[in-house]
Coordinates of C-alpha atoms and ligand atoms in Angstrom, one line a residue:
Chain A
X639 CA 0.0 0.0 0.0
X640 CA 1.1 3.6 -0.5
X641 CA 1.8 5.1 2.8
X642 CA -0.3 7.8 4.4
X643 CA 1.2 11.1 5.7
X644 CA 0.5 12.9 8.9
X645 CA -1.2 15.7 6.9
X646 CA -3.5 13.3 5.1
X647 CA -4.6 11.6 8.4
X648 CA -5.0 15.0 10.1
X649 CA -7.1 16.2 7.2
X650 CA -9.4 13.2 7.6
X651 CA -9.6 13.8 11.3
X652 CA -10.6 17.4 10.8
X653 CA -13.3 16.2 8.3
X654 CA -14.5 13.7 10.9
X655 CA -13.8 10.9 8.6
X656 CA -10.8 9.2 10.3
X657 CA -11.1 5.6 11.1
X658 CA -9.9 5.2 14.7
X659 CA -9.7 2.0 16.7
X660 CA -8.1 1.0 20.0
X661 CA -5.0 -1.2 20.3
X662 CA -7.4 -4.0 21.6
X663 CA -9.8 -3.7 18.7
X664 CA -7.1 -3.7 16.0
X665 CA -6.1 -7.2 17.0
X666 CA -9.4 -8.7 15.9
X667 CA -9.7 -6.5 12.8
X668 CA -6.3 -7.5 11.5
X669 CA -7.1 -11.2 12.3
X670 CA -10.3 -10.9 10.2
X671 CA -9.2 -8.9 7.2
X672 CA -5.5 -9.1 7.3
X673 CA -2.8 -6.6 8.1
X674 CA -2.7 -5.1 4.6
X675 CA -6.4 -4.3 4.4
X676 CA -6.5 -3.2 8.0
X677 CA -3.7 -0.8 7.3
X678 CA -5.6 0.7 4.4
X679 CA -8.8 1.0 6.4
X680 CA -7.5 2.3 9.7
X681 CA -5.9 5.7 10.2
X682 CA -5.1 5.8 13.9
X683 CA -4.8 3.2 16.7
X684 CA -5.1 4.5 20.2
X685 CA -3.3 3.1 23.2
X686 CA -3.5 3.7 26.9
X687 CA -1.9 3.1 30.3
X688 CA -2.7 4.1 33.8
X689 CA -0.1 3.4 36.4
X690 CA 2.2 4.7 39.1
X691 CA 4.9 6.7 37.4
X692 CA 7.7 8.0 39.5
X693 CA 9.7 10.7 38.0
X694 CA 6.7 12.9 37.6
X695 CA 6.2 16.5 38.8
X696 CA 4.9 19.9 38.0
X697 CA 6.3 23.3 37.4
X698 CA 4.2 26.1 39.0
X699 CA 4.4 29.8 38.7
X700 CA 2.6 31.8 41.5
X701 CA 3.1 35.3 40.0
X702 CA 4.5 38.1 42.0
X703 CA 3.3 39.1 45.5
X704 CA 3.2 42.7 46.6
X705 CA 5.9 43.6 47.7
X706 CA 7.8 41.2 45.5
X707 CA 9.6 38.1 46.8
X708 CA 12.2 35.7 45.6
X709 CA 10.9 32.5 47.2
X710 CA 13.7 30.5 48.5
X711 CA 12.0 27.7 50.4
X712 CA 8.5 26.7 49.3
X713 CA 6.0 24.3 50.8
X714 CA 2.6 23.3 49.4
X715 CA 0.5 21.6 52.0
X716 CA 3.8 21.2 53.9
X717 CA 5.4 19.3 51.0
X718 CA 8.6 21.1 49.9
X719 CA 8.7 22.3 46.3
X720 CA 12.1 23.2 44.7
X721 CA 12.3 26.9 44.4
X722 CA 15.8 27.2 43.0
X723 CA 14.5 28.1 39.6
X724 CA 13.5 31.7 39.7
X725 CA 11.6 34.1 42.0
X726 CA 8.2 32.6 41.9
X727 CA 8.7 29.4 39.9
X728 CA 9.0 26.0 41.5
X729 CA 9.0 22.3 40.8
X730 CA 6.9 20.0 42.8
X731 CA 8.1 16.4 42.6
X732 CA 5.7 13.5 42.9
X733 CA 7.8 11.6 45.4
X734 CA 8.5 14.5 47.8
X735 CA 7.4 14.0 51.4
X736 CA 6.1 16.6 53.8
X737 CA 8.7 18.1 56.2
X738 CA 8.9 16.0 59.3
X739 CA 7.4 12.8 57.7
X740 CA 8.6 9.9 59.9
X741 CA 9.5 7.9 56.8
X742 CA 10.1 4.4 57.8
X743 CA 10.9 5.2 61.4
X744 CA 7.8 3.1 62.3
X745 CA 8.4 0.5 59.7
X746 CA 6.6 0.1 57.4
X747 CA 5.7 3.8 57.1
X748 CA 2.3 4.8 55.8
X749 CA 3.2 7.8 53.6
X750 CA -0.3 9.2 53.6
X751 CA 0.7 12.5 51.9
X752 CA 3.2 13.9 49.6
X753 CA 4.0 15.6 46.3
X754 CA 1.7 13.3 44.3
X755 CA -1.2 14.0 46.6
X756 CA -0.7 17.8 46.2
X757 CA -0.6 17.5 42.4
X758 CA -3.9 15.5 42.6
X759 CA -5.4 18.1 45.0
X760 CA -4.5 20.9 42.5
X761 CA -6.0 19.1 39.6
X762 CA -9.1 18.3 41.5
X763 CA -9.5 22.0 42.3
X764 CA -9.1 21.6 46.0
X765 CA -7.4 24.4 48.0
X766 CA -3.7 24.0 48.8
X767 CA -1.7 25.9 51.3
X768 CA 1.3 27.8 50.0
X769 CA 4.1 28.8 52.4
X770 CA 7.3 30.4 51.3
X771 CA 10.3 32.2 52.9
X772 CA 13.2 34.1 51.6
X773 CA 16.3 36.1 52.7
X774 CA 15.1 39.3 50.9
X775 CA 16.9 41.4 48.3
X776 CA 16.7 45.0 47.2
X777 CA 14.5 44.0 44.3
X778 CA 12.6 41.2 46.1
X779 CA 12.3 42.4 49.7
X780 CA 9.5 40.2 51.0
X781 CA 10.7 37.5 53.4
X782 CA 7.7 35.3 54.0
X783 CA 4.3 34.5 52.4
X784 CA 1.4 32.3 53.1
X785 CA -1.7 31.8 51.1
X786 CA -4.4 29.2 50.5
X787 CA -4.9 28.9 46.8
X788 CA -6.4 26.6 44.1
X789 CA -5.1 25.7 40.7
X790 CA -7.1 28.6 39.2
X791 CA -5.0 31.0 41.3
X792 CA -1.8 29.7 40.0
X793 CA -0.6 31.5 36.9
X794 CA 1.0 28.6 35.0
X795 CA 1.0 25.0 36.0
X796 CA 2.2 22.2 33.8
X797 CA 3.1 18.7 34.5
X798 CA 6.6 18.0 33.3
X799 CA 7.7 14.4 34.0
X800 CA 11.3 13.4 33.1
X801 CA 10.4 9.7 32.9
X802 CA 6.9 8.3 32.3
X803 CA 5.4 5.6 30.3
X804 CA 8.0 2.8 30.5
X805 CA 7.8 0.6 27.5
X806 CA 7.8 -2.6 29.5
X807 CA 8.6 -3.2 33.2
X808 CA 9.9 -5.6 35.8
X809 CA 7.5 -8.0 37.4
X810 CA 8.2 -8.2 41.1
X811 CA 8.3 -11.1 43.5
X812 CA 10.1 -11.7 46.8
X813 CA 12.3 -14.8 47.3
X814 CA 13.4 -13.9 50.8
X815 CA 11.7 -15.1 54.0
X816 CA 10.3 -11.7 55.1
X817 CA 7.7 -9.4 53.7
X818 CA 9.2 -6.5 51.7
X819 CA 7.6 -3.2 51.1
X820 CA 8.6 -1.8 47.7
X821 CA 7.6 0.6 45.0
X822 CA 6.1 -2.5 43.4
X823 CA 3.8 -3.0 46.4
X824 CA 3.8 -5.3 49.4
X825 CA 5.5 -8.6 48.4
X826 CA 5.0 -11.6 50.6
X827 CA 7.9 -13.9 51.5
X828 CA 8.8 -17.1 49.5
X829 CA 7.3 -15.7 46.3
X830 CA 3.9 -15.4 48.0
X831 CA 2.7 -13.0 45.3
X832 CA 3.8 -11.4 42.0
X833 CA 3.1 -7.8 41.1
X834 CA 3.3 -6.3 37.6
X835 CA 2.6 -2.9 36.2
X836 CA 1.9 -2.7 32.5
X837 CA -1.1 -2.3 30.2
X838 CA 0.3 -5.0 28.0
X839 CA -1.1 -5.0 24.5
X840 CA -2.7 -1.6 25.1
X841 CA 0.5 0.0 26.4
X842 CA 1.7 2.9 24.2
X843 CA 5.3 2.1 23.5
X844 CA 4.6 -1.6 23.0
X845 CA 2.4 -0.7 20.0
X846 CA 5.2 1.1 18.3
X847 CA 8.2 -0.8 19.7
X848 CA 10.8 0.9 17.5
X849 CA 9.4 4.4 17.9
X850 CA 8.6 4.8 14.2
X851 CA 5.9 7.4 15.0
X852 CA 6.7 8.5 18.5
X853 CA 9.1 11.4 19.3
X854 CA 9.4 15.0 20.3
X855 CA 6.2 16.7 19.6
X856 CA 3.9 13.6 19.6
X857 CA 0.5 14.8 20.7
X858 CA -0.8 12.7 23.6
X859 CA -3.6 12.2 26.2
X860 CA -2.0 13.2 29.5
X861 CA -3.8 12.9 32.8
X862 CA -7.2 13.6 31.1
X863 CA -6.0 16.6 29.1
X864 CA -3.8 17.0 26.1
X865 CA 0.0 16.9 26.3
X866 CA 3.1 16.2 24.3
X867 CA 6.1 14.1 24.3
X868 CA 8.9 16.5 25.2
X869 CA 12.0 14.3 25.0
X870 CA 13.2 10.8 25.4
X871 CA 12.6 10.0 29.1
X872 CA 15.5 9.6 31.5
X873 CA 16.9 6.1 31.5
X874 CA 15.5 5.6 28.0
X875 CA 17.3 2.3 27.1
X876 CA 16.2 1.3 23.6
X877 CA 18.9 -1.3 23.1
X878 CA 17.5 -3.7 25.7
X879 CA 17.2 -7.2 24.1
X880 CA 14.0 -7.7 22.1
X881 CA 12.0 -10.7 21.0
X882 CA 11.1 -11.5 17.4
X883 CA 8.1 -9.2 17.6
X884 CA 10.4 -6.3 18.6
X885 CA 9.1 -6.3 22.1
X886 CA 11.9 -5.4 24.6
X887 CA 12.4 -7.8 27.4
X888 CA 13.3 -5.0 29.9
X889 CA 12.0 -1.5 30.6
X890 CA 13.6 -0.1 27.4
X891 CA 11.9 3.1 26.2
X892 CA 10.6 5.9 28.3
X893 CA 9.1 9.4 27.7
X894 CA 9.5 12.8 29.1
X895 CA 6.1 14.3 28.8
X896 CA 4.6 17.7 29.3
X897 CA 1.0 19.0 29.6
X898 CA -1.1 21.7 31.1
X899 CA -2.2 20.8 34.6
X900 CA -5.3 23.0 34.3
X901 CA -6.7 20.8 31.6
X902 CA -6.3 17.6 33.5
X903 CA -8.9 15.5 35.3
X904 CA -8.2 14.2 38.8
X905 CA -9.6 10.8 37.8
X906 CA -6.4 10.3 35.8
X907 CA -4.0 12.1 38.1
X908 CA -3.9 10.4 41.5
X909 CA -1.5 10.7 44.4
X910 CA -0.5 7.3 45.7
X911 CA 0.9 6.0 49.0
X912 CA 3.0 2.9 48.9
X913 CA 3.3 1.3 52.4
X914 CA 7.0 1.2 53.5
X915 CA 8.1 3.0 50.3
X916 CA 6.8 6.4 49.9
X917 CA 4.5 8.5 47.7
X918 CA 4.2 8.9 44.0
X919 CA 1.8 9.8 41.3
X920 CA -0.5 7.5 39.2
X921 CA -1.1 9.0 35.8
X922 CA -2.9 8.1 32.7
X923 CA -1.2 8.4 29.3
X924 CA -2.6 7.6 25.9
X925 CA -0.8 7.8 22.6
X926 CA -2.3 7.7 19.1
X927 CA -0.3 5.6 16.6
X928 CA -0.7 6.9 13.1
X929 CA -1.1 4.1 10.6
X930 CA 1.4 5.5 8.1
X931 CA 2.0 2.1 6.5
X932 CA 1.5 -1.7 6.9
X933 CA 4.4 -2.0 9.3
X934 CA 2.9 0.5 11.7
X935 CA -0.4 -1.5 11.7
X936 CA 1.5 -4.7 12.2
X937 CA 3.2 -3.5 15.3
X938 CA -0.2 -2.4 16.8
X939 CA -1.5 -6.0 16.6
X940 CA 0.8 -7.2 19.3
X941 CA -1.0 -9.4 21.9
X942 CA -0.4 -10.1 25.5
X943 CA 0.9 -13.6 24.6
X944 CA 3.8 -11.9 22.7
X945 CA 4.8 -9.6 25.5
X946 CA 7.2 -10.9 28.1
X947 CA 8.6 -9.2 31.1
X948 CA 11.4 -10.1 33.5
X949 CA 10.4 -11.6 36.8
X950 CA 12.7 -10.1 39.4
X951 CA 13.4 -10.8 43.0
X952 CA 12.8 -7.7 45.1
X953 CA 13.9 -9.4 48.3
X954 CA 17.0 -8.1 50.0
X955 CA 19.4 -10.3 48.0
X956 CA 17.9 -9.3 44.7
X957 CA 16.9 -5.9 43.2
X958 CA 18.2 -3.8 46.1
X959 CA 21.8 -5.1 45.7
X960 CA 22.1 -3.7 42.1
X961 CA 23.2 -7.2 40.9
X962 CA 21.2 -9.0 38.3
X963 CA 17.9 -10.2 39.8
X964 CA 16.0 -11.7 36.9
X965 CA 14.6 -15.1 37.7
X966 CA 13.0 -15.7 34.4
X967 CA 10.4 -14.3 32.0
X968 CA 6.6 -14.3 32.1
X969 CA 4.1 -13.2 29.6
X970 CA 1.5 -10.5 30.0
X971 CA -1.2 -13.1 29.2
X972 CA -0.1 -15.2 32.2
X973 CA 0.1 -12.2 34.5
X974 CA -3.3 -11.0 33.5
X975 CA -4.8 -14.5 34.2
X976 CA -4.3 -14.0 37.9
X977 CA -1.7 -16.7 38.3
X978 CA 1.6 -17.6 36.9
X979 CA 3.4 -20.9 37.0
X980 CA 7.0 -20.7 38.0
X981 CA 9.3 -23.6 38.7
X982 CA 6.3 -25.9 39.2
X983 CA 4.6 -23.5 41.6
X984 CA 1.4 -21.5 41.0
X985 CA 1.7 -17.9 42.2
X986 CA -1.0 -15.3 42.4
X987 CA -0.5 -12.1 40.5
X988 CA -1.9 -8.7 40.9
X989 CA -1.5 -5.5 38.8
X990 CA -0.4 -2.2 40.2
X991 CA -1.5 -0.4 37.1
X992 CA -5.2 -0.3 36.1
X993 CA -6.1 -2.1 33.0
X994 CA -9.7 -1.0 33.0
X995 CA -8.6 2.6 33.2
X996 CA -6.1 2.0 30.3
X997 CA -9.0 0.8 28.2
X998 CA -11.0 3.9 29.2
X999 CA -8.1 6.1 28.2
X1000 CA -7.6 4.4 24.8
X1001 CA -11.4 4.7 24.3
X1002 CA -11.5 8.4 25.3
X1003 CA -8.6 9.3 23.0
X1004 CA -10.3 7.4 20.2
X1005 CA -13.5 9.4 20.8
X1006 CA -11.5 12.7 20.7
X1007 CA -9.9 11.9 17.4
X1008 CA -13.0 10.5 15.8
X1009 CA -14.8 13.7 16.8
X1010 CA -12.2 15.8 15.1
X1011 CA -11.1 17.6 18.3
X1012 CA -7.6 16.0 18.6
X1013 CA -5.2 15.8 15.7
X1014 CA -1.8 14.1 15.4
X1015 CA 1.4 15.8 16.2
X1016 CA 4.2 15.0 13.8
X1017 CA 7.3 14.4 15.8
X1018 CA 10.2 16.8 14.9
X1019 CA 12.6 14.0 16.1
X1020 CA 11.8 10.4 16.7
X1021 CA 12.9 8.7 19.9
X1022 CA 16.4 7.3 19.6
X1023 CA 16.5 3.5 18.9
X1024 CA 20.2 2.8 19.1
X1025 CA 21.7 4.9 21.8
X1026 CA 23.4 3.4 24.8
X1027 CA 21.9 4.9 27.8
X1028 CA 22.0 3.6 31.4
X1029 CA 22.2 -0.2 31.9
X1030 CA 21.3 -2.3 34.9
X1031 CA 18.1 -3.4 36.3
X1032 CA 15.2 -1.3 35.0
Chain B
X978 CA -26.4 -22.3 61.6
X979 CA -28.3 -19.0 61.1
X980 CA -26.3 -17.3 63.9
X981 CA -22.9 -18.1 62.4
X982 CA -20.6 -15.1 62.5
X983 CA -17.1 -14.4 61.2
X984 CA -15.0 -11.9 63.1
X985 CA -11.4 -11.0 63.0
X986 CA -9.3 -10.6 66.1
X987 CA -5.7 -9.7 66.6
X988 CA -3.8 -11.3 69.5
X989 CA -0.7 -10.1 71.2
X990 CA 0.9 -12.3 73.8
X991 CA 4.0 -12.7 75.8
X992 CA 6.8 -15.2 74.7
X993 CA 5.7 -17.9 77.2
X994 CA 2.4 -18.2 75.4
X995 CA 3.9 -18.7 72.0
X996 CA 3.8 -22.5 72.4
X997 CA 0.3 -22.7 73.9
X998 CA -2.1 -24.8 71.8
X999 CA -4.6 -21.9 71.5
X1000 CA -5.9 -22.9 68.1
X1001 CA -6.6 -26.4 69.3
X1002 CA -8.7 -25.0 72.2
X1003 CA -10.6 -22.6 69.9
X1004 CA -11.6 -25.5 67.7
X1005 CA -12.2 -28.2 70.3
X1006 CA -13.8 -26.2 73.1
X1007 CA -15.5 -23.4 71.2
X1008 CA -16.2 -25.0 67.9
X1009 CA -14.8 -22.1 66.0
X1010 CA -13.2 -22.3 62.6
X1011 CA -10.0 -20.3 62.8
X1012 CA -8.3 -18.9 59.7
X1013 CA -4.9 -17.5 60.5
X1014 CA -4.4 -14.4 58.3
X1015 CA -1.1 -13.4 59.7
X1016 CA 1.2 -14.5 62.5
X1017 CA 4.6 -13.4 63.7
X1018 CA 6.1 -15.7 66.3
X1019 CA 9.7 -15.9 67.2
X1020 CA 11.5 -17.2 70.3
X1021 CA 11.7 -14.7 73.2
X1022 CA 9.6 -12.1 71.4
X1023 CA 6.0 -11.0 71.7
X1024 CA 3.8 -13.1 69.5
X1025 CA 1.2 -11.6 67.2
X1026 CA -1.5 -13.4 65.4
X1027 CA -4.3 -12.0 63.2
X1028 CA -7.0 -14.5 62.6
X1029 CA -10.7 -14.7 61.7
X1030 CA -13.0 -16.9 63.7
X1031 CA -16.2 -18.4 62.3
X1032 CA -18.8 -20.0 64.6
X1033 CA -21.7 -19.3 66.9
X1034 CA -21.8 -15.8 68.4
X1035 CA -22.1 -17.2 71.9
X1036 CA -19.0 -19.4 71.4
X1037 CA -17.1 -16.5 69.9
X1038 CA -17.9 -14.4 73.0
X1039 CA -16.7 -17.2 75.3
X1040 CA -13.6 -17.7 73.3
X1041 CA -12.6 -14.1 73.7
X1042 CA -13.0 -14.4 77.5
X1043 CA -10.8 -17.5 77.4
X1044 CA -8.1 -15.7 75.4
X1045 CA -8.2 -12.7 77.7
X1046 CA -7.9 -15.1 80.6
X1047 CA -4.6 -16.2 79.2
X1048 CA -3.4 -12.6 79.5
X1049 CA -3.5 -12.0 75.8
X1050 CA -4.2 -8.6 74.4
X1051 CA -7.2 -9.3 72.3
X1052 CA -8.4 -6.7 69.9
X1053 CA -11.5 -7.2 67.9
X1054 CA -11.1 -5.6 64.5
X1055 CA -13.7 -3.3 62.9
X1056 CA -16.7 -5.2 61.7
X1057 CA -16.5 -4.0 58.2
X1058 CA -14.3 -2.4 55.7
X1059 CA -15.8 -0.2 53.1
X1060 CA -14.7 0.1 49.5
X1061 CA -15.0 3.5 47.9
X1062 CA -15.7 2.7 44.3
X1063 CA -15.1 6.3 43.2
X1064 CA -11.7 6.5 44.8
X1065 CA -10.7 3.1 43.6
X1066 CA -8.4 3.3 40.5
X1067 CA -9.2 -0.3 39.6
X1068 CA -5.6 -1.2 39.8
X1069 CA -5.9 -4.6 41.6
X1070 CA -3.0 -4.3 44.0
X1071 CA -5.3 -5.4 46.8
X1072 CA -6.4 -8.6 45.1
X1073 CA -3.2 -10.5 45.6
X1074 CA -3.2 -9.9 49.4
X1075 CA -6.9 -10.3 50.0
X1076 CA -7.1 -13.8 51.6
X1077 CA -10.8 -14.2 51.2
X1078 CA -11.5 -13.2 47.6
X1079 CA -13.6 -10.3 48.9
X1080 CA -11.7 -8.0 46.6
X1081 CA -11.3 -9.7 43.2
X1082 CA -10.5 -8.9 39.6
X1083 CA -13.3 -9.6 37.1
X1084 CA -11.9 -11.0 34.0
X1085 CA -11.5 -10.3 31.2
X1086 CA -12.6 -6.6 31.8
X1087 CA -10.1 -6.5 34.7
X1088 CA -12.4 -4.4 36.8
X1089 CA -12.4 -4.7 40.6
X1090 CA -15.3 -6.0 42.6
X1091 CA -15.7 -6.0 46.4
X1092 CA -18.0 -8.5 48.0
X1093 CA -18.4 -7.5 51.6
X1094 CA -20.0 -10.8 52.6
X1095 CA -16.7 -12.6 51.9
X1096 CA -14.6 -10.0 53.8
X1097 CA -12.9 -11.2 57.0
X1098 CA -11.7 -7.7 57.9
X1099 CA -8.1 -8.6 58.0
X1100 CA -6.8 -5.2 57.0
X1101 CA -4.4 -6.5 54.4
X1102 CA -6.0 -4.5 51.6
X1103 CA -5.8 -1.3 53.6
X1104 CA -2.0 -1.6 53.7
X1105 CA -1.9 -2.6 50.0
X1106 CA -4.2 0.0 48.5
X1107 CA -2.2 3.0 47.2
X1108 CA -5.1 5.4 47.1
X1109 CA -6.9 4.8 50.4
X1110 CA -9.9 3.4 48.6
X1111 CA -10.6 0.8 51.4
X1112 CA -11.3 2.0 54.8
X1113 CA -12.3 0.6 58.2
X1114 CA -15.9 1.2 59.0
X1115 CA -16.5 1.3 62.8
Ligands
LIG1125 S1 -10.1 -6.7 54.9 FE1 -9.6 -6.4 52.8 S2 -8.0 -7.9 52.4 FE2 -9.0 -8.5 54.2 S3 -10.7 -9.9 53.5 FE3 -11.6 -7.9 53.7 S4 -11.3 -7.1 51.6 FE4 -10.0 -8.8 51.7
LIG1126 S1 -5.7 -1.5 45.7 FE1 -7.2 0.2 46.1 S2 -7.3 1.3 44.2 FE2 -6.4 -0.7 43.7 S3 -8.1 -2.0 43.1 FE3 -7.7 -2.3 45.3 S4 -9.1 -0.9 46.3 FE4 -9.0 -0.2 44.2

């Protein structure tokens, strides 16, 4: 087939004529009519994922107080935000804890509140208490400031996450003889349970494994609003080994993403507390894959059976040591069934990411595009596929 | 057995009691069906057992008196946990730790369902839920 261009697809979207399906639906369509016909018929395949994504945060600008102030230390609902950016700009990180949080002093700590929760509160329109101090300068004399405000009072607020949307991810278990509390959840001893965090066949970067259409400027669903891919994410490691389908066997690709907090919906931006670990942010991301050619369509037909992820030991002798901790590989289909078989044992699995929300995101994005209100962003640079970034356990 | 109840209790006890055949007595003398949800017992340390007991209400009451008589700190856990469907992100993290199947994943949609009648109020989900969607109901 002759390829389609971004312009052609966008023109169809604007006319309300684009054929848009989700990464789940495309599987059956291609099975019925074949990849070639499906590629001619379909213009866009939508993907989705909703999971805990550390390395998230937001830039906020409070606008100037009277008299003016160069805020040095900033707290939002007692959670420190980094103010070493400018006078009234700050960065609020998702994993930041309130001043005086006992951490794991009473192990395992509860971590009820932190940066992720403040970001959720802002998006939900709830009031947040801002407190700042400063040493005072001739041009910025004010030394302290306190104000309760909502997102509407904040001049600019955008999510800017250095690393979201891992292509694939470790599956966690615990081989030791005590319960461990990790960012992958509470893991019972002697491989008592297995946790995973991936939307599998719906997951954005698994539907375009070689980033043929995803890069800087890709227009995305971000937290219920619209956003963009800003850069390859930190720890982007495209040269992780891959299977015959192009699916990486480790974390591989990541995205730095950006989007206006004021457009977001708190149903897709949630602060999370991980017992014994800390706080973070759960966020929804959906990426449209333009079907430029048959190959693009082919990659979107990946199924959970073809996606494998490394099963890693998060017990004290495994992941924490920094040494290789992979025990084997399991498929997404097994993980989603609720049980995996490993070395003759059946072990219960549970997701940390929400599959039903991932479906909702892919469906929502499909609706936006079909209705002509969301067009594709042509990347000005694609994500790198061959650079050596960091190694080690994802 | 219309009056059968299931309640969860936590027991804390001194090291001397670690070897006492408590479960045996609960079964034989009080006709209760114990389900140990969690236990931490190590030599010379305070013991902790979290268990649910199913049986007649009267027997349950007597069993609590018996346990207290052994100088155990007996705490009856809240009667109910409530699940806030709107807060729930449908992740499923609670389902691997829930021992009773009260919280479960509906396949293939992968949505989460809470069946309060199966819940043994063990608190495991409360620790596991990242967004505080399950709470104790007193
Ligand atoms: S308290 Fe939670 S984990 Fe325990 S049985 Fe009830 S629902 Fe399941
Ligand atoms: S862990 Fe919490 S948010 Fe996740 S499914 Fe269970 S109740 Fe819902």
